[in-house]
Coordinates of N, CA, C and O in Angstrom, one line a residue:
X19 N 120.4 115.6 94.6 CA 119.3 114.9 95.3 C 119.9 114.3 96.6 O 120.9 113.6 96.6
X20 N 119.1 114.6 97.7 CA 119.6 113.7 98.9 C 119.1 111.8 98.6 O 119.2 111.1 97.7
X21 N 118.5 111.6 100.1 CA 118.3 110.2 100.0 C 116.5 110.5 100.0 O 116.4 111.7 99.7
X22 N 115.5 110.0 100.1 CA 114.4 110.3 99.6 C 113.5 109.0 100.6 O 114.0 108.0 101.0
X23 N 112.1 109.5 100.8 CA 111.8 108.4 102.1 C 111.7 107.2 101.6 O 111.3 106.4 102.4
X24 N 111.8 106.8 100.6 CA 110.9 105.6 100.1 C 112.0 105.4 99.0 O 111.5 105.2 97.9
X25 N 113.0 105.4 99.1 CA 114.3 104.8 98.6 C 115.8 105.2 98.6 O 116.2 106.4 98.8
X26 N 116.3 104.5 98.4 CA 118.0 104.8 98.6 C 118.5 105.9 97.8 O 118.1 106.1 96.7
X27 N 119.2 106.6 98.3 CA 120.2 107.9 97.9 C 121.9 107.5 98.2 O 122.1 106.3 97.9
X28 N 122.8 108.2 98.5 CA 123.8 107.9 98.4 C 124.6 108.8 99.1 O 124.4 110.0 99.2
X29 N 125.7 107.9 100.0 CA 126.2 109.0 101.3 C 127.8 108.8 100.5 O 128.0 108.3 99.4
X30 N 128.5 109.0 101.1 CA 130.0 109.7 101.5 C 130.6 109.2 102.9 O 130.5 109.8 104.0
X31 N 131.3 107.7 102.8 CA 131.3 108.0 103.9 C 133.2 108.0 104.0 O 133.9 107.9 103.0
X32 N 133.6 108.1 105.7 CA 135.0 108.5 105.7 C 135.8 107.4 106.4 O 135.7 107.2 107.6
X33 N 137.1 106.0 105.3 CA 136.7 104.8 105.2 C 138.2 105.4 105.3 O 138.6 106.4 104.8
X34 N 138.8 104.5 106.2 CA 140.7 104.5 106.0 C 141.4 105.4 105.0 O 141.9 105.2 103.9
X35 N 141.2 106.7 106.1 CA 141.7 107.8 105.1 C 141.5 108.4 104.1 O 142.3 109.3 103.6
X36 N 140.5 107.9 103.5 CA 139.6 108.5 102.4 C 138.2 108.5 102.3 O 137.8 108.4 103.4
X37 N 137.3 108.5 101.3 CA 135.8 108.6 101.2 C 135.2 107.6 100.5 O 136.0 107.6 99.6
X38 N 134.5 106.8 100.3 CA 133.5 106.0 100.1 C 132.4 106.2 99.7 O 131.8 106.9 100.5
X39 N 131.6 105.7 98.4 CA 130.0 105.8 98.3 C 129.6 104.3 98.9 O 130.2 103.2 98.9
X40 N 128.5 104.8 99.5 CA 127.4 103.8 100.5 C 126.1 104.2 99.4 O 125.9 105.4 99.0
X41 N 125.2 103.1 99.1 CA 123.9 103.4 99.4 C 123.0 103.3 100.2 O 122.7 102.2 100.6
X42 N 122.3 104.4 100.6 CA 121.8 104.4 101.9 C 119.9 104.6 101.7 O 119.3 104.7 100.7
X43 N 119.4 104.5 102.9 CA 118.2 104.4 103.4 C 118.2 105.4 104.4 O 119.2 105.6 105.0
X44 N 116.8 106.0 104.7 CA 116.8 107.1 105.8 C 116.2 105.7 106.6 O 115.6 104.7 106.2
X45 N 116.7 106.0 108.1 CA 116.0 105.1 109.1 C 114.7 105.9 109.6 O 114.0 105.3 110.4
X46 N 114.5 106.8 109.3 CA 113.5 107.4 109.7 C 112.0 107.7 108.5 O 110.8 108.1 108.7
X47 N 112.4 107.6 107.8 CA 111.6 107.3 106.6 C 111.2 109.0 106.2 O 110.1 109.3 105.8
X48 N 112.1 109.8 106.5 CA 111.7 110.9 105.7 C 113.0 111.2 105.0 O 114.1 110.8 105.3
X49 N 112.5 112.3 103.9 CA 114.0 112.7 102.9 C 114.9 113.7 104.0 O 114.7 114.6 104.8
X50 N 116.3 112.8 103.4 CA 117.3 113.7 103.6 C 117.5 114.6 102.7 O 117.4 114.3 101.5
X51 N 118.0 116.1 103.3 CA 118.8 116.9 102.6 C 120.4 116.5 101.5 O 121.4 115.9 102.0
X52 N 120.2 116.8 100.0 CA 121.6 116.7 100.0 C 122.7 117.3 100.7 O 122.4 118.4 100.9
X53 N 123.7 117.1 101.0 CA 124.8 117.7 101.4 C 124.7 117.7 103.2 O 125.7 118.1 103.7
X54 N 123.8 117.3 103.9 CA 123.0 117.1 104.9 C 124.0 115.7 106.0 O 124.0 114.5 105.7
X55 N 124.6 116.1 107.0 CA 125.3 115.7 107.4 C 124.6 114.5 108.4 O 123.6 114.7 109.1
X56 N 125.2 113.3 108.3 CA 124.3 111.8 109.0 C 125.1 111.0 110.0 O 126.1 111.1 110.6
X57 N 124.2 110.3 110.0 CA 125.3 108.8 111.1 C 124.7 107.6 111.0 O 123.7 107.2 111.6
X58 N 125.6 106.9 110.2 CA 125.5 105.6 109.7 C 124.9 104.3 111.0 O 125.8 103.8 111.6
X59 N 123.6 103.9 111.2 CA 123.4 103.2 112.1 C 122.9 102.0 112.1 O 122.2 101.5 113.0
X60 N 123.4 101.2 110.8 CA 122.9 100.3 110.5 C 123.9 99.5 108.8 O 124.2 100.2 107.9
X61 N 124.2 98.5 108.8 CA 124.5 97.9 107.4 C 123.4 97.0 107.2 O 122.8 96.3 108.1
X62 N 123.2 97.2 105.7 CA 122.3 96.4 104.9 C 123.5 94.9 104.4 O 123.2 93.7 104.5
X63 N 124.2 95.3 104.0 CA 125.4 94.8 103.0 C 126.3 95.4 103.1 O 126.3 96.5 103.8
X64 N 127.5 94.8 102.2 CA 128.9 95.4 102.2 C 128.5 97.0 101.8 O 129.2 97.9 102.3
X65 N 127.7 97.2 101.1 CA 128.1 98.7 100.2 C 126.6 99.4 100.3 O 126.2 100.3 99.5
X66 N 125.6 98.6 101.7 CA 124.8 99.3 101.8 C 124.4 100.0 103.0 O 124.9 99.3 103.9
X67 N 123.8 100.9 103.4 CA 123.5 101.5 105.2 C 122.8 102.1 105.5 O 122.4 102.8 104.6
X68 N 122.3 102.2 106.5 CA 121.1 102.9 106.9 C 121.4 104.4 107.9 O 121.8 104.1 109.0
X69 N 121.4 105.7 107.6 CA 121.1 106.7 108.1 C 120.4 106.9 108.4 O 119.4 106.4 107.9
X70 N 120.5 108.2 109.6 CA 119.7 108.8 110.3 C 120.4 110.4 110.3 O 121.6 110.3 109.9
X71 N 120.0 112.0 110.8 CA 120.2 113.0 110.9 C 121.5 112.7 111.8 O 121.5 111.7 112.4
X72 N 122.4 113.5 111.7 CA 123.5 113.9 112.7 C 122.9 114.6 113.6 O 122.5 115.6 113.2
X73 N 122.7 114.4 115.3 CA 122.3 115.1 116.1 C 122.8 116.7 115.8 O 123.6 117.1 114.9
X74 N 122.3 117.4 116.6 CA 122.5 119.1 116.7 C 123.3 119.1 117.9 O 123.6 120.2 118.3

């Protein structure tokens, strides 16, 4: 399952040479694709963030 518009999913992000789970929010309020590549533009909290699509 990706992230979903109306609640948190869960990204991957790439943190001092390794990967990281974030839970995240779409900033746009529609579902992400899993596996669907993003750009973190926002923190909620230490371990939380807000995405948006990776431009094209």
């Amino acid at each position: 399952m990706g992230i979903p518009p109306d609640g948190p999913g869960e990204v991957l992000v790439a943190v001092r040479g390794g990967s990281e789970t974030y839970a995240a929010w779409s900033r746009t309020n529609t579902p992400l694709a899993r596996n669907a590549r993003v750009v973190v533009v926002d923190s909620l909290s230490a371990r939380s963030v807000i995405v948006e699509p990776l431009p094209s």
